[in-house]
PDB file of C-alpha atoms and ligand atoms in Angstrom:
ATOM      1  CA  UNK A   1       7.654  38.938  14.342  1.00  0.00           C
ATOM      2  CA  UNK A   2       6.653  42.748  15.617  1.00  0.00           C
ATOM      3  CA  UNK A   3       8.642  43.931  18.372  1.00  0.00           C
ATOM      4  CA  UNK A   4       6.245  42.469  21.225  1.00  0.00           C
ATOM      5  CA  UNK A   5       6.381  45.708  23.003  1.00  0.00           C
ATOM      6  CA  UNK A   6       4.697  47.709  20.418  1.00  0.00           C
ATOM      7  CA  UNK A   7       2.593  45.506  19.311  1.00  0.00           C
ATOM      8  CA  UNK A   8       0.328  46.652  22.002  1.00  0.00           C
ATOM      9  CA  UNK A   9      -1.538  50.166  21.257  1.00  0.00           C
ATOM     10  CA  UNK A  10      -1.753  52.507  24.406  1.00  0.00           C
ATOM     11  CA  UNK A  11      -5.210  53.337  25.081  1.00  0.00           C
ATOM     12  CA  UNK A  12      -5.748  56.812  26.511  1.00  0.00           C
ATOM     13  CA  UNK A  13      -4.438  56.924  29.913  1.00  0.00           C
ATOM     14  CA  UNK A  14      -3.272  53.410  30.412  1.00  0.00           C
ATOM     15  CA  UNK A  15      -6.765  53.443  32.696  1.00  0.00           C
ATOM     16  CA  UNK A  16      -9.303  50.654  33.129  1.00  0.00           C
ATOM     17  CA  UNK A  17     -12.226  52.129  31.306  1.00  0.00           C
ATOM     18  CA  UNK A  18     -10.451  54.290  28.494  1.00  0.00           C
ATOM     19  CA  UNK A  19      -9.579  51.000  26.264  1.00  0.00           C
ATOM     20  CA  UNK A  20     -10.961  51.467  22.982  1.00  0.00           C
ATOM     21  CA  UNK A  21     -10.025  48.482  21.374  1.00  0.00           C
ATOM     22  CA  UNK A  22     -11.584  45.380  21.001  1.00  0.00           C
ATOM     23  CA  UNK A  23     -11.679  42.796  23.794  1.00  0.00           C
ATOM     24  CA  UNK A  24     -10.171  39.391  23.050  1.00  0.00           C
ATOM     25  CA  UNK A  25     -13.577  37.080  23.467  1.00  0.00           C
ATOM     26  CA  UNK A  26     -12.104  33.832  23.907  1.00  0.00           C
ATOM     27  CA  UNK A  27      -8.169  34.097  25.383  1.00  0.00           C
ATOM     28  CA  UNK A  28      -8.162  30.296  25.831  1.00  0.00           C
ATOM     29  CA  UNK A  29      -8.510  29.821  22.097  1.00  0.00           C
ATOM     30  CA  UNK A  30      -4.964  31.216  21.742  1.00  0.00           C
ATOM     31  CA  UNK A  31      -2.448  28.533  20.752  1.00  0.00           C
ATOM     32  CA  UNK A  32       1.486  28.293  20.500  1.00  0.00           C
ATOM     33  CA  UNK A  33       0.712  29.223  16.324  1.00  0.00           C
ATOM     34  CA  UNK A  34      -1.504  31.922  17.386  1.00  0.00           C
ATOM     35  CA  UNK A  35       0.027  35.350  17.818  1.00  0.00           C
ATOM     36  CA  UNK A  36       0.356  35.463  21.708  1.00  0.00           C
ATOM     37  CA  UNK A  37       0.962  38.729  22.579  1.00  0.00           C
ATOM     38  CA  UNK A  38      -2.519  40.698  21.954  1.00  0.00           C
ATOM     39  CA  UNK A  39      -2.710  43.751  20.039  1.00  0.00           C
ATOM     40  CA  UNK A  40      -5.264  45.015  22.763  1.00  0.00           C
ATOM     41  CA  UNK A  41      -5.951  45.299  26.131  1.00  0.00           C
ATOM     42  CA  UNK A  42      -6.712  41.816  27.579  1.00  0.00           C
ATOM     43  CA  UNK A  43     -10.606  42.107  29.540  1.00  0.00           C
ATOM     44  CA  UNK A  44      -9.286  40.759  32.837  1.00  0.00           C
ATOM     45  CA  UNK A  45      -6.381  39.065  34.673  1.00  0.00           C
ATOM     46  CA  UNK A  46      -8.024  35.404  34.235  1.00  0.00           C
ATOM     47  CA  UNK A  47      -7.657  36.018  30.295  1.00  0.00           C
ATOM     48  CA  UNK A  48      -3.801  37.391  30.798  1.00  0.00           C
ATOM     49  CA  UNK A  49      -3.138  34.030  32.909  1.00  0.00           C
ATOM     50  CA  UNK A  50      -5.002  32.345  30.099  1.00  0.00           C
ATOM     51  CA  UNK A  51      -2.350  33.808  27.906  1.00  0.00           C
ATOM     52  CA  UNK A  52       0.255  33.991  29.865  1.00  0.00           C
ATOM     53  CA  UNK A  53      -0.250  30.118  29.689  1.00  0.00           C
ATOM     54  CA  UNK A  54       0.268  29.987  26.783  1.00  0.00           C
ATOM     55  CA  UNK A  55       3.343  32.011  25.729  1.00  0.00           C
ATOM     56  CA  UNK A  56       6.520  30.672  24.374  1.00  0.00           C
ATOM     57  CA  UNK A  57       8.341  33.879  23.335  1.00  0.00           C
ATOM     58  CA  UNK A  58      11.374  33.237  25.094  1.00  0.00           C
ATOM     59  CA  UNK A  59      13.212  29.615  25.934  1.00  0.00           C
ATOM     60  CA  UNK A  60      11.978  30.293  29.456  1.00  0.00           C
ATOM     61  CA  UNK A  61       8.774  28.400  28.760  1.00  0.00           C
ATOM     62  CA  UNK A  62      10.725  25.093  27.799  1.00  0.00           C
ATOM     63  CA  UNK A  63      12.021  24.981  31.387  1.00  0.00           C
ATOM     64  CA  UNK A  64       9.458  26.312  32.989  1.00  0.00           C
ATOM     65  CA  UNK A  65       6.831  24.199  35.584  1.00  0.00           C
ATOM     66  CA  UNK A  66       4.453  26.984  35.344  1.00  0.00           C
ATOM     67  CA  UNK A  67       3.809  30.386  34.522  1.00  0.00           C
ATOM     68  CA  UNK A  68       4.085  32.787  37.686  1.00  0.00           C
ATOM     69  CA  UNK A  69       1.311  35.318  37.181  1.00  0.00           C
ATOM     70  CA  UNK A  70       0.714  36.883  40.005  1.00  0.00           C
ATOM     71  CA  UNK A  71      -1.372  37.029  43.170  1.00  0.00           C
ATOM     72  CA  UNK A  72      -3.031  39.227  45.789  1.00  0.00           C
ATOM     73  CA  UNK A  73      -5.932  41.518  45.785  1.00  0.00           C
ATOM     74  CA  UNK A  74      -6.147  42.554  41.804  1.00  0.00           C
ATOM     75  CA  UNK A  75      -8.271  45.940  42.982  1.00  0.00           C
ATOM     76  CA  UNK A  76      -5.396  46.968  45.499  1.00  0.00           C
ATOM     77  CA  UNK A  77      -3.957  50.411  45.203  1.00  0.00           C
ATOM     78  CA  UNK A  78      -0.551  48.882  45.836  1.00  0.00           C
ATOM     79  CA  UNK A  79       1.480  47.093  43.661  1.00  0.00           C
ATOM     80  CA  UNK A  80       4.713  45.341  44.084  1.00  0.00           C
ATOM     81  CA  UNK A  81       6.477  44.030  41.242  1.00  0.00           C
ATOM     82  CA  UNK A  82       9.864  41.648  42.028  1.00  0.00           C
ATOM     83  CA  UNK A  83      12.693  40.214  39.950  1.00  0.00           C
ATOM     84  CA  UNK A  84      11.218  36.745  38.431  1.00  0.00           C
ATOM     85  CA  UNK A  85       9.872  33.367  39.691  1.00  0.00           C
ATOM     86  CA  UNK A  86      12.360  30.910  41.574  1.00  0.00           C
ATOM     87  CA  UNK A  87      12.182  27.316  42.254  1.00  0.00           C
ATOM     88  CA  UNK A  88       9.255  27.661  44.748  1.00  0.00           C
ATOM     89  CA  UNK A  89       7.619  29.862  42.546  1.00  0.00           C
ATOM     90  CA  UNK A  90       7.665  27.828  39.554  1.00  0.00           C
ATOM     91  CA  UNK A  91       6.091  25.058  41.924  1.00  0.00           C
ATOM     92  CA  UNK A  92       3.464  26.217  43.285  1.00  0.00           C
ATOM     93  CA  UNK A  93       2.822  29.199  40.287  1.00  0.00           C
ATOM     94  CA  UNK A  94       2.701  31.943  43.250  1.00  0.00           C
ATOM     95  CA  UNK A  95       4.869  34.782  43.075  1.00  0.00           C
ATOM     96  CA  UNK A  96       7.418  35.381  46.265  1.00  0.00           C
ATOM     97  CA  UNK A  97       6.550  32.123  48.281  1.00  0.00           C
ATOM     98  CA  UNK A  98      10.314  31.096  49.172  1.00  0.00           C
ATOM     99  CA  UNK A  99      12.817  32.311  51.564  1.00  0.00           C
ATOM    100  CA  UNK A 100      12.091  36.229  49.765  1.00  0.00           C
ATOM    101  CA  UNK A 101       8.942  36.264  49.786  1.00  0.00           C
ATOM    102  CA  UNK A 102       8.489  34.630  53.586  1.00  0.00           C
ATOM    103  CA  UNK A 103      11.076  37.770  54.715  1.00  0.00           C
ATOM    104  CA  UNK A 104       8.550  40.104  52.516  1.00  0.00           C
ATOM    105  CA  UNK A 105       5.874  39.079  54.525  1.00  0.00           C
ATOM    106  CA  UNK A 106       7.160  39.930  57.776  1.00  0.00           C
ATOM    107  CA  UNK A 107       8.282  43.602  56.170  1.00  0.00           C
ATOM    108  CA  UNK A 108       4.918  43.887  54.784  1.00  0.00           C
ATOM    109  CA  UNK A 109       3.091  43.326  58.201  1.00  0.00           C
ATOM    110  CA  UNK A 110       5.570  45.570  60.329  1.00  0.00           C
ATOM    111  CA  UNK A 111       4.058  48.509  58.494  1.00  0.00           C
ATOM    112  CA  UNK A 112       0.639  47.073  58.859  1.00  0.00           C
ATOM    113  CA  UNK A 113       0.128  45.634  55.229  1.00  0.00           C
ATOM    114  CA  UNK A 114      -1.198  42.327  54.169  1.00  0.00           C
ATOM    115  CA  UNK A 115       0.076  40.590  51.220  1.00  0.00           C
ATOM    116  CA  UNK A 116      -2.996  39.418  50.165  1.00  0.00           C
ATOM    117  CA  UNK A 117      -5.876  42.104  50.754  1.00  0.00           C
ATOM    118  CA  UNK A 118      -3.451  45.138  50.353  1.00  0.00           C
ATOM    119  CA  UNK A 119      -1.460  45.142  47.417  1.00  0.00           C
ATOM    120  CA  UNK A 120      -1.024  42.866  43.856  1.00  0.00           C
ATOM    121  CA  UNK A 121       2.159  41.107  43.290  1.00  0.00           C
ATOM    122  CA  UNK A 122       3.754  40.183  40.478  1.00  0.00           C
ATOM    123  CA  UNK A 123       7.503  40.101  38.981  1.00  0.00           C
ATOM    124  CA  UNK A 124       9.118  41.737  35.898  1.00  0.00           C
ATOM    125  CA  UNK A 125       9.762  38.013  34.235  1.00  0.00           C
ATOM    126  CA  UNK A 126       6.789  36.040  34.405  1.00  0.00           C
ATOM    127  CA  UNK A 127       8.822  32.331  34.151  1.00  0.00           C
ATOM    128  CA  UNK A 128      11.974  30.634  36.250  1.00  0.00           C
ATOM    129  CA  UNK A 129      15.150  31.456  34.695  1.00  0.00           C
ATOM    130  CA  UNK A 130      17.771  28.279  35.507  1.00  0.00           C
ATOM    131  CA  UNK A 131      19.569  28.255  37.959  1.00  0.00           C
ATOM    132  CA  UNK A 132      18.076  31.353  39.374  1.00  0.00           C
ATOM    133  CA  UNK A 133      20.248  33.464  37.302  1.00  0.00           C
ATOM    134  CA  UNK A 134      19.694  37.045  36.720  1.00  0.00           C
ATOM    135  CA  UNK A 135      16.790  37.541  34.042  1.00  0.00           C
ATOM    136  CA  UNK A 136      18.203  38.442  30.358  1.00  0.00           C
ATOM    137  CA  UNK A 137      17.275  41.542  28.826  1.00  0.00           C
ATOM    138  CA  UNK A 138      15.812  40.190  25.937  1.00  0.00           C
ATOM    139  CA  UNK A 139      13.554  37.900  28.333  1.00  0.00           C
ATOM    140  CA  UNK A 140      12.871  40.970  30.547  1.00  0.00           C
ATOM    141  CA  UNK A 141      11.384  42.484  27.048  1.00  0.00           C
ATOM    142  CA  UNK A 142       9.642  39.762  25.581  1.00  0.00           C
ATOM    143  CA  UNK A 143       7.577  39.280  28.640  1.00  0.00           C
ATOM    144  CA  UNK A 144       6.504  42.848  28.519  1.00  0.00           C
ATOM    145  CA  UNK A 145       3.827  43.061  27.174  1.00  0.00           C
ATOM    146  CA  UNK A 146       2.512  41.028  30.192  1.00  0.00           C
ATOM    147  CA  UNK A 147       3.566  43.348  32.562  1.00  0.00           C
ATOM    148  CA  UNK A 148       1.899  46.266  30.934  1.00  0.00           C
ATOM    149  CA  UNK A 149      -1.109  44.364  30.322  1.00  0.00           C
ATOM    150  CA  UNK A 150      -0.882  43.653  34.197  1.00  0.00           C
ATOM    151  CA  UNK A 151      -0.261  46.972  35.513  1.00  0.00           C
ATOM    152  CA  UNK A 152      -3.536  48.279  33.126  1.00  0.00           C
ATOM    153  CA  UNK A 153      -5.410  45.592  34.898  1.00  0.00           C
ATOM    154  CA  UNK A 154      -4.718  46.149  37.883  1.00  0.00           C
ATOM    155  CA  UNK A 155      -4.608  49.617  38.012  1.00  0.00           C
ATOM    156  CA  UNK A 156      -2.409  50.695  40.886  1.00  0.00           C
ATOM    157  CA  UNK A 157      -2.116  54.148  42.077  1.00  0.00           C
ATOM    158  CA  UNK A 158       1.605  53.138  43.608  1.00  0.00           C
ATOM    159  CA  UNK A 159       4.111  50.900  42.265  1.00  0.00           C
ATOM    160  CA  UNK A 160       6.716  49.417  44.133  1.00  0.00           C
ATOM    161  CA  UNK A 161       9.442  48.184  41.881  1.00  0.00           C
ATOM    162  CA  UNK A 162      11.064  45.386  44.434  1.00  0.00           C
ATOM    163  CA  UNK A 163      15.273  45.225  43.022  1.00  0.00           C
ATOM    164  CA  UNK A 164      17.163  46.393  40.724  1.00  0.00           C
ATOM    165  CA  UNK A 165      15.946  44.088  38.099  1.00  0.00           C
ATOM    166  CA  UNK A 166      12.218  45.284  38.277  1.00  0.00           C
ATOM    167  CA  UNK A 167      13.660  49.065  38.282  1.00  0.00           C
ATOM    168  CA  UNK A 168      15.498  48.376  35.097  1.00  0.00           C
ATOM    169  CA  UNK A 169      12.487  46.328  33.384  1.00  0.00           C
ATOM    170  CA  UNK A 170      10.012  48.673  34.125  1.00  0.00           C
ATOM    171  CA  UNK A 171      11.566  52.422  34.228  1.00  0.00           C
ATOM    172  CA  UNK A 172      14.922  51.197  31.567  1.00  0.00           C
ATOM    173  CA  UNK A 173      17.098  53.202  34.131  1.00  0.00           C
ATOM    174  CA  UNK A 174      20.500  52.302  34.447  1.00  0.00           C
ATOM    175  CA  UNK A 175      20.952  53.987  37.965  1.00  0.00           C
ATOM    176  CA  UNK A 176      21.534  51.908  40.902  1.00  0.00           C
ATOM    177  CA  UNK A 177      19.345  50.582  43.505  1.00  0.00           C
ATOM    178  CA  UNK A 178      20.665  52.112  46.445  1.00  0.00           C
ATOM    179  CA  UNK A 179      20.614  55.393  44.283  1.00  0.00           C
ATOM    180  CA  UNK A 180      16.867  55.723  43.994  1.00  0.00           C
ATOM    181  CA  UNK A 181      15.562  53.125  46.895  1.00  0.00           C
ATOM    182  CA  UNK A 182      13.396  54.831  49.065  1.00  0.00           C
ATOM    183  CA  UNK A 183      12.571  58.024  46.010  1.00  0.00           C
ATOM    184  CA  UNK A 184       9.170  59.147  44.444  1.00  0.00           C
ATOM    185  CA  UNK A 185       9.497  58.482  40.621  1.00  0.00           C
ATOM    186  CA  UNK A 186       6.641  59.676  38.511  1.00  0.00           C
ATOM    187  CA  UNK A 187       5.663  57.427  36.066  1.00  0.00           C
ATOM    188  CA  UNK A 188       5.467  59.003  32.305  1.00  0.00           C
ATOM    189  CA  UNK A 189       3.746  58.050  29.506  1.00  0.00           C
ATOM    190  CA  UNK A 190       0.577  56.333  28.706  1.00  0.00           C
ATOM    191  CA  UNK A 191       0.203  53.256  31.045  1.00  0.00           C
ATOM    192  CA  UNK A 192       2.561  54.603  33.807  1.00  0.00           C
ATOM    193  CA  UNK A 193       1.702  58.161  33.641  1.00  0.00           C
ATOM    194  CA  UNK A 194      -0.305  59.332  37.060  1.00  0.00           C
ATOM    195  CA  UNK A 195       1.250  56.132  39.061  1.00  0.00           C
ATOM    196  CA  UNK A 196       3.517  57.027  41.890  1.00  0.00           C
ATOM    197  CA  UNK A 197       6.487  54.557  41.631  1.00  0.00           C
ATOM    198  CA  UNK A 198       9.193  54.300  44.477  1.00  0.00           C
ATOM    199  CA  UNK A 199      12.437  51.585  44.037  1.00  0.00           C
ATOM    200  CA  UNK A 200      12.605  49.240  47.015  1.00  0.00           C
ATOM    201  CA  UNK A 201      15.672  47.027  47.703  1.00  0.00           C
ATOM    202  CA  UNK A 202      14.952  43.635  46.659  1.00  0.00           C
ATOM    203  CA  UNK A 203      14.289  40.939  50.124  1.00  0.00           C
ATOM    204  CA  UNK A 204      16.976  38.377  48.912  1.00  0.00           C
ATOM    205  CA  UNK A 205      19.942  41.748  49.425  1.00  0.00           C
ATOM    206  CA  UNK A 206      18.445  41.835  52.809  1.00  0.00           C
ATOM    207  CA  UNK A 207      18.713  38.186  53.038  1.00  0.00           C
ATOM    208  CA  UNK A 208      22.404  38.894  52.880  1.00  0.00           C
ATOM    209  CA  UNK A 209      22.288  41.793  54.765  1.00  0.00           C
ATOM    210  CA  UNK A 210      20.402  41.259  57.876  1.00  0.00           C
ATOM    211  CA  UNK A 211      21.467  43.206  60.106  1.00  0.00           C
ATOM    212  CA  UNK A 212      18.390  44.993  61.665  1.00  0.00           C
ATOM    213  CA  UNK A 213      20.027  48.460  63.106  1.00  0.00           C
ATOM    214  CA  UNK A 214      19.142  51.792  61.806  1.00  0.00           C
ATOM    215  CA  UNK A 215      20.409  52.933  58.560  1.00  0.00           C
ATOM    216  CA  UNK A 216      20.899  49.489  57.353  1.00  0.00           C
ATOM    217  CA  UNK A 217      19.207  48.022  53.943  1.00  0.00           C
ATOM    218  CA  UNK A 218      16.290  46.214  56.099  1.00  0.00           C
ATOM    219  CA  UNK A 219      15.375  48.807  58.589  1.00  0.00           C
ATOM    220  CA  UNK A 220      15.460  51.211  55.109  1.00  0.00           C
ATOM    221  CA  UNK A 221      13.282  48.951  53.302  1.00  0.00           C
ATOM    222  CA  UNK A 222      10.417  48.807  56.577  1.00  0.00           C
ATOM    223  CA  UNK A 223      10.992  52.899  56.270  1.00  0.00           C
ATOM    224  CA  UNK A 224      10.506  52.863  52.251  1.00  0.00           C
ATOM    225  CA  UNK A 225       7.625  49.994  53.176  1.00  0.00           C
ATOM    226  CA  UNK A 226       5.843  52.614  55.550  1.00  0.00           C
ATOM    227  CA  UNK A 227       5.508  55.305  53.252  1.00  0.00           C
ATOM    228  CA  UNK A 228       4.374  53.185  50.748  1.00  0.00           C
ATOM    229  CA  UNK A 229       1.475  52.096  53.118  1.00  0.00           C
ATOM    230  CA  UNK A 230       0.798  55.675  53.859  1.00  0.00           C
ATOM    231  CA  UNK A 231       0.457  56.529  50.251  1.00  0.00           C
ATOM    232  CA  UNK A 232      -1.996  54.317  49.680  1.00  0.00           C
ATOM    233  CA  UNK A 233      -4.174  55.376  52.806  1.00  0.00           C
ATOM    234  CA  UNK A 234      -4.492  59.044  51.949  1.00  0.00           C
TER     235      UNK A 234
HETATM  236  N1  LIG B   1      10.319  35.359  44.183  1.00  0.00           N
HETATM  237  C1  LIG B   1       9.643  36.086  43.265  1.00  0.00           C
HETATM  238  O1  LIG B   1       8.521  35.754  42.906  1.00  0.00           O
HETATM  239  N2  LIG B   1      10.238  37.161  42.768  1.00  0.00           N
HETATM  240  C2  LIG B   1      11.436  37.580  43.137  1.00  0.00           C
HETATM  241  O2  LIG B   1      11.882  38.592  42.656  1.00  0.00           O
HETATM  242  C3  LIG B   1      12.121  36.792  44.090  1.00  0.00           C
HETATM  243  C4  LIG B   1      11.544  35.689  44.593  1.00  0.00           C
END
């Protein structure tokens, strides 16, 4: 088997428009013997949950209840991209619908943004690992190619990668959260080259740490929040 993350070739810019390889005409015709991960740009994101479906490259997908695409408006500037689906997640097949994504919410709206008309959410890991456990590197790679596919979908001008976990799958840097939360990170290369990235700490560490007075992880986060909504208004 190809290493799934090269088995997808970059078309010029990573932009909507500049793919130059042929379009998958029927997505639901892929099958478990098929090769899942498309050597091309998928045409939409109904064809990548159409796929997405359908993947079993990692043991996540004999656990899983569903496959957690994402949701959201899929032409919003915005993007936020989290850890990986939990139990309420991998019920209902929406992305940050539990006790995170309820506290995201109310973050979201104290600068003014809606989750659902002004951004596109999605996570790193695209199934439930057990138990909730941290995602596995070698899960965090073979799902990807989904991600990328995603991101050249969507399209976002700003990427907010929501934990540790989603700074790790997307950028592969080893620095720390609190390190970079809050920073403007350039993305590089072909698909994330021109996006504006900025780290964000991740709702469940503010879960824990609730405290609400300046300086502390959750009045950071509504700061980092802010000028993420201000980024996407100029
Ligand atoms: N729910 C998600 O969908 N992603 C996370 O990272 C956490 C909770």
């Amino acid at each position: 088997m190809p290493d799934p993350a090269s088995a997808i070739p970059r078309p010029g810019y990573g932009r909507r428009g500049s793919c130059n390889t042929p379009i998958l005409p029927h997505p639901e015709g892929m099958t478990s013997t098929s090769p899942l991960l498309p050597n091309h740009w998928l045409p939409d994101l109904g064809a990548l949950t159409l796929a997405c479906g359908e993947c079993q490259q990692c043991s996540l997908s004999a656990s899983r209840q569903q496959v957690v695409v994402g949701r959201g408006n899929p032409k919003a500037r915005l993007m936020l991209i989290g850890e990986a689906p939990g139990a309420e997640e991998d019920a209902t097949g929406l992305p940050f619908v539990g006790r995170s994504g309820l506290l995201l919410d109310q973050l979201l709206a104290e600068v003014g943004l809606d989750r659902d008309h002004d951004l596109y959410i999605c996570n790193g890991l695209k199934c439930r690992p057990p138990e909730n456990r941290k995602p596995k590197p070698a899960e965090l790679e073979a799902c990807r190619p989904w991600l990328e596919q995603q991101i050249n979908l969507v399209n976002p001008a700003v990427i907010g990668l929501v934990g540790a976990t989603a700074l790790s799958a997307v950028l592969g840097t080893k620095a720390g959260i609190s390190q970079l939360r809050g920073q403007w990170l350039a993305g590089e290369g072909p698909l994330l080259g021109g996006r504006a990235l900025m780290p964000l700490f991740h709702p469940s560490y503010l879960l824990r740490n609730p405290s609400r007075l300046e300086g502390k992880p959750r009045s950071l986060t509504v700061g980092d929040l802010a000028r993420l909504a201000r980024r996407i208004s100029q």
